[in-house]
Coordinates of C-alpha atoms and ligand atoms in Angstrom, one line a residue:
X228 CA 158.3 100.6 -148.5
X229 CA 155.5 98.4 -147.1
X230 CA 153.7 96.4 -149.7
X231 CA 150.3 95.3 -148.8
X232 CA 149.0 92.0 -150.3
X233 CA 145.5 93.4 -150.4
X234 CA 145.8 96.5 -152.7
X235 CA 148.1 98.4 -155.0
X236 CA 150.5 100.4 -152.9
X237 CA 152.8 103.2 -153.5
X238 CA 153.9 105.7 -150.9
X239 CA 157.3 107.3 -150.5
X240 CA 159.2 108.3 -147.3
X241 CA 156.5 107.1 -145.1
X242 CA 155.9 104.7 -142.2
X243 CA 152.2 105.0 -143.0
X244 CA 150.8 102.4 -145.4
X245 CA 148.8 103.6 -148.5
X246 CA 146.1 101.2 -149.9
X247 CA 144.3 102.0 -153.1
X248 CA 141.1 100.2 -154.0
X249 CA 139.2 99.9 -157.2
X250 CA 136.1 101.6 -156.0
X251 CA 134.3 103.1 -153.0
X252 CA 132.4 99.8 -152.4
X253 CA 135.6 97.7 -151.9
X254 CA 137.2 100.4 -149.9
X255 CA 134.2 100.6 -147.6
X256 CA 133.9 96.8 -147.3
X257 CA 137.6 96.5 -146.3
X258 CA 137.4 99.2 -143.6
X259 CA 134.2 97.7 -142.2
X260 CA 136.0 94.3 -142.1
X261 CA 139.0 95.9 -140.3
X262 CA 136.8 97.5 -137.7
X263 CA 135.1 94.2 -137.0
X264 CA 138.4 92.3 -136.8
X265 CA 139.7 94.7 -134.2
X266 CA 136.5 94.3 -132.1
X267 CA 136.7 90.6 -132.4
X268 CA 140.3 90.7 -131.1
X269 CA 139.6 93.4 -128.5
X270 CA 135.9 93.4 -127.5
X271 CA 136.5 96.4 -125.2
X272 CA 138.2 98.5 -127.9
X273 CA 138.0 102.4 -127.8
X274 CA 136.9 103.5 -131.1
X275 CA 136.8 107.1 -132.5
X276 CA 134.7 107.4 -135.6
X277 CA 134.5 110.3 -138.1
X278 CA 131.4 111.7 -139.5
X279 CA 130.8 113.2 -143.0
X280 CA 130.0 111.5 -146.3
X281 CA 133.1 109.4 -146.7
X282 CA 132.5 106.7 -144.0
X283 CA 128.7 106.4 -144.6
X284 CA 129.0 103.2 -146.6
X285 CA 131.5 101.7 -144.3
X286 CA 129.2 102.2 -141.4
X287 CA 126.2 100.7 -143.2
X288 CA 128.2 97.7 -144.1
X289 CA 129.6 97.4 -140.6
X290 CA 126.2 97.5 -138.9
X291 CA 124.5 95.1 -141.4
X292 CA 127.4 92.7 -140.9
X293 CA 127.3 93.1 -137.1
X294 CA 123.6 92.3 -137.0
X295 CA 123.9 89.3 -139.4
X296 CA 127.0 87.8 -137.7
X297 CA 126.0 88.8 -134.2
X298 CA 129.2 90.7 -133.6
X299 CA 129.3 92.1 -130.1
X300 CA 130.1 95.8 -129.8
X301 CA 128.5 96.2 -126.3
X302 CA 131.9 96.4 -124.4
X303 CA 133.4 99.0 -126.9
X304 CA 133.7 102.6 -125.9
X305 CA 132.9 105.3 -128.6
X306 CA 134.6 108.7 -128.8
X307 CA 133.5 111.6 -130.9
X308 CA 136.1 113.0 -133.2
X309 CA 134.6 116.5 -133.6
X310 CA 131.5 118.6 -133.4
X311 CA 130.2 121.9 -134.8
X312 CA 130.1 124.6 -132.1
X313 CA 126.7 126.1 -131.5
X314 CA 124.8 123.1 -133.0
X315 CA 122.5 121.0 -130.8
X316 CA 123.4 117.4 -130.7
X317 CA 119.9 116.3 -131.9
X318 CA 120.0 118.4 -135.1
X319 CA 120.3 116.5 -138.3
X320 CA 123.8 117.4 -139.6
X321 CA 125.4 117.4 -136.2
X322 CA 128.2 114.9 -135.8
X323 CA 126.4 113.6 -132.8
X324 CA 123.2 112.9 -134.6
X325 CA 125.1 111.3 -137.5
X326 CA 126.9 108.9 -135.1
X327 CA 123.6 108.0 -133.4
X328 CA 121.9 107.4 -136.8
X329 CA 124.7 105.4 -138.5
X330 CA 126.4 103.7 -135.5
X331 CA 124.9 103.8 -132.0
X332 CA 121.3 103.1 -132.8
X333 CA 121.9 100.2 -135.2
X334 CA 124.6 98.7 -132.8
X335 CA 122.4 99.4 -129.8
X336 CA 125.4 101.1 -127.9
X337 CA 124.7 102.0 -124.3
X338 CA 124.9 105.8 -123.6
X339 CA 127.3 104.9 -120.8
X340 CA 129.9 103.8 -123.5
X341 CA 129.6 107.0 -125.6
X342 CA 131.5 110.2 -125.1
X343 CA 130.8 113.0 -127.6
X344 CA 131.5 116.7 -127.7
X345 CA 128.6 119.0 -126.9
X346 CA 128.6 121.8 -129.4
X347 CA 126.3 123.9 -127.1
X348 CA 128.7 123.9 -124.2
X349 CA 129.5 127.3 -122.5
X350 CA 132.7 126.1 -120.8
X351 CA 134.6 124.7 -123.7
X352 CA 137.8 124.4 -121.8
X353 CA 136.1 122.0 -119.3
X354 CA 134.5 120.2 -122.2
X355 CA 137.9 119.5 -123.7
X356 CA 139.4 118.4 -120.4
X357 CA 136.6 116.0 -119.9
X358 CA 137.1 114.5 -123.3
X359 CA 140.9 114.1 -122.8
X360 CA 140.3 112.5 -119.4
X361 CA 137.7 110.0 -120.9
X362 CA 140.3 109.0 -123.5
X363 CA 143.1 108.6 -121.0
X364 CA 140.8 106.6 -118.6
X365 CA 139.9 104.2 -121.5
X366 CA 143.7 103.6 -122.1
X367 CA 143.7 105.6 -125.3
X368 CA 142.2 105.2 -128.6
X369 CA 142.6 101.8 -130.3
X370 CA 141.2 102.7 -133.6
X371 CA 140.4 106.0 -135.2
X372 CA 138.6 106.3 -138.5
X373 CA 139.2 109.7 -140.0
X374 CA 137.9 111.2 -143.2
X375 CA 140.4 113.3 -145.1
X376 CA 138.9 116.8 -145.5
X377 CA 139.1 118.5 -148.8
X378 CA 141.5 121.0 -147.3
X379 CA 143.7 118.4 -145.6
X380 CA 142.0 118.6 -142.2
X381 CA 141.7 115.6 -139.9
X382 CA 138.7 116.0 -137.6
X383 CA 138.6 119.8 -137.3
X384 CA 142.4 120.1 -137.2
X385 CA 142.4 122.7 -139.9
X386 CA 145.5 123.9 -141.8
X387 CA 147.7 125.9 -139.5
X388 CA 146.6 123.9 -136.3
X389 CA 149.1 123.5 -133.5
X390 CA 150.3 120.0 -133.7
X391 CA 150.8 119.7 -130.0
X392 CA 147.1 120.2 -129.2
X393 CA 144.8 117.8 -127.5
X394 CA 141.0 118.7 -127.5
X395 CA 140.4 122.3 -128.5
X396 CA 138.1 124.8 -130.2
X397 CA 139.1 126.1 -133.6
X398 CA 138.0 128.5 -136.2
X399 CA 136.8 126.7 -139.2
X400 CA 138.2 127.1 -142.7
X401 CA 135.8 128.6 -145.3
X402 CA 136.0 125.2 -147.3
X403 CA 134.9 123.3 -144.1
X404 CA 132.1 125.6 -143.5
X405 CA 130.9 125.3 -147.1
X406 CA 131.0 121.6 -147.1
X407 CA 129.5 121.6 -143.5
X408 CA 126.3 123.4 -144.7
X409 CA 125.6 120.4 -147.1
X410 CA 125.1 118.1 -144.0
X411 CA 122.2 120.2 -142.6
X412 CA 118.6 120.2 -143.6
X413 CA 117.8 123.5 -142.0
X414 CA 119.7 126.9 -141.8
X415 CA 122.6 127.0 -139.3
X416 CA 125.6 129.2 -138.6
X417 CA 128.9 127.4 -138.7
X418 CA 132.1 129.1 -137.7
X419 CA 133.9 127.1 -135.0
X420 CA 134.4 123.4 -134.3
X421 CA 135.5 121.4 -131.2
X422 CA 137.9 118.6 -132.0
X423 CA 140.3 116.1 -130.8
X424 CA 143.8 117.4 -131.3
X425 CA 146.6 116.1 -133.5
X426 CA 148.2 114.6 -130.4
X427 CA 145.2 112.3 -130.0
X428 CA 145.3 111.5 -133.8
X429 CA 149.0 110.7 -133.6
X430 CA 148.7 108.7 -130.3
X431 CA 145.8 106.5 -131.6
X432 CA 147.1 102.9 -131.7
X433 CA 145.7 102.5 -135.1
X434 CA 144.3 105.0 -137.7
X435 CA 142.6 104.6 -140.9
X436 CA 142.5 107.9 -142.9
X437 CA 140.0 107.4 -145.7
X438 CA 139.0 109.3 -148.9
X439 CA 137.0 108.5 -152.0
X440 CA 136.1 110.2 -155.3
X441 CA 137.7 112.6 -157.7
X442 CA 137.0 115.6 -155.5
X443 CA 139.6 114.3 -153.0
X444 CA 142.2 113.6 -155.7
X445 CA 144.1 116.9 -155.2
X446 CA 144.3 116.5 -151.5
X447 CA 145.4 112.9 -151.6
X448 CA 148.2 113.8 -154.0
X449 CA 149.3 116.5 -151.6
X450 CA 148.9 114.2 -148.6
X451 CA 151.5 111.8 -150.2
X452 CA 153.8 114.2 -151.9
X453 CA 154.0 117.4 -150.0
X454 CA 156.5 118.2 -147.3
X455 CA 154.8 117.2 -144.1
X456 CA 153.6 120.0 -141.8
X457 CA 150.7 121.7 -140.1
X458 CA 149.8 123.6 -143.3
X459 CA 148.2 120.3 -144.3
X460 CA 147.5 118.2 -141.2
X461 CA 146.9 115.1 -143.3
X462 CA 150.6 115.0 -144.3
X463 CA 151.6 114.5 -140.7
X464 CA 149.9 111.1 -140.7
X465 CA 152.8 109.8 -142.9
X466 CA 155.0 109.5 -139.7
X467 CA 152.2 107.6 -137.9
X468 CA 153.3 103.9 -137.7
X469 CA 149.8 102.6 -137.1
X470 CA 148.2 104.5 -139.9
X471 CA 146.7 103.2 -143.1
X472 CA 145.6 105.7 -145.7
X473 CA 142.9 103.8 -147.6
X474 CA 141.5 105.5 -150.7
X475 CA 139.7 104.5 -153.9
X476 CA 141.2 104.7 -157.4
X477 CA 139.5 108.1 -158.1
X478 CA 141.0 109.7 -155.0
X479 CA 144.4 108.2 -155.9
X480 CA 144.4 109.2 -159.5
X481 CA 146.7 112.2 -159.3
X482 CA 149.4 110.6 -157.1
X483 CA 152.7 110.6 -159.0
X484 CA 153.7 107.0 -159.3
X485 CA 156.9 107.6 -161.2
X486 CA 160.0 106.8 -159.3
X487 CA 158.3 104.8 -156.7
X488 CA 159.9 101.5 -156.0
Ligands
GLP507 C1 133.9 117.0 -141.7 C2 133.8 116.1 -140.3 C3 135.0 115.3 -140.2 C4 135.1 114.5 -141.6 C5 135.6 115.5 -142.6 C6 135.4 115.0 -144.0 O1 133.9 118.3 -141.5 N1 133.6 117.0 -139.2 O2 134.9 114.4 -139.1 O3 135.9 113.5 -141.4 O4 135.0 116.7 -142.4 O5 134.1 115.1 -144.5 P1 133.6 114.3 -145.8 O6 133.7 112.9 -145.6 O7 132.1 114.7 -146.0 O8 134.4 114.8 -146.9

């Protein structure tokens, strides 16, 4: 078992490292610091950043520190993890609008360095092929930040997803649709998503899967303790050698610590 000097750790039968933080703020500060460290070591890093509520504080801390310490993201490339099908990119609640608001605008990223899924696309196959080609041309993803969905999804890789997929369109789970509606300020219809596949997730050179709060405690317990498989895509991350699962104490509260050495 890998023991981290930075946080309490306990995870069984895994290559992945689990880090538990006292609270959401210390979790977010550490992840922001990790992203900055990577960019300082590799200024032209390829970054894939999740949307959703979980990484919001990380991104606020990251962009504030980048401005204060003049950290240069101008050579980085940014890839969208997923998008809601049928939703225009400018609409508040879309993954694209989120990334522009929280990351691209504050860091002043050139549009030439951004490649996101277009949820309005008519030829989804071509959209997926273009995304896969963009990732390959950039030499692969250096760091993926993924929020753990309440149902164990990573991006929009929902329970039951084919693990050998690259970019694809997928029918969304009822729970994903329900939480999805909370991101939008006007009425929308959500039924499908377009997402990087589990092959991209597992091929990313490093990956931080993050979760916070009591509402994620059941899924984080399952992520660590259940038999790995596509019934819960998050469980598959345990065999990712570059993966750190970083959670706050509330999200880790149900993990069975007995018998862990
Ligand atoms: C959403 C997003 C994902 C995100 C996840 C968790 O559906 N499309 O990219 O990581 O689900 O969301 P949250 O952090 O709000 O729980």
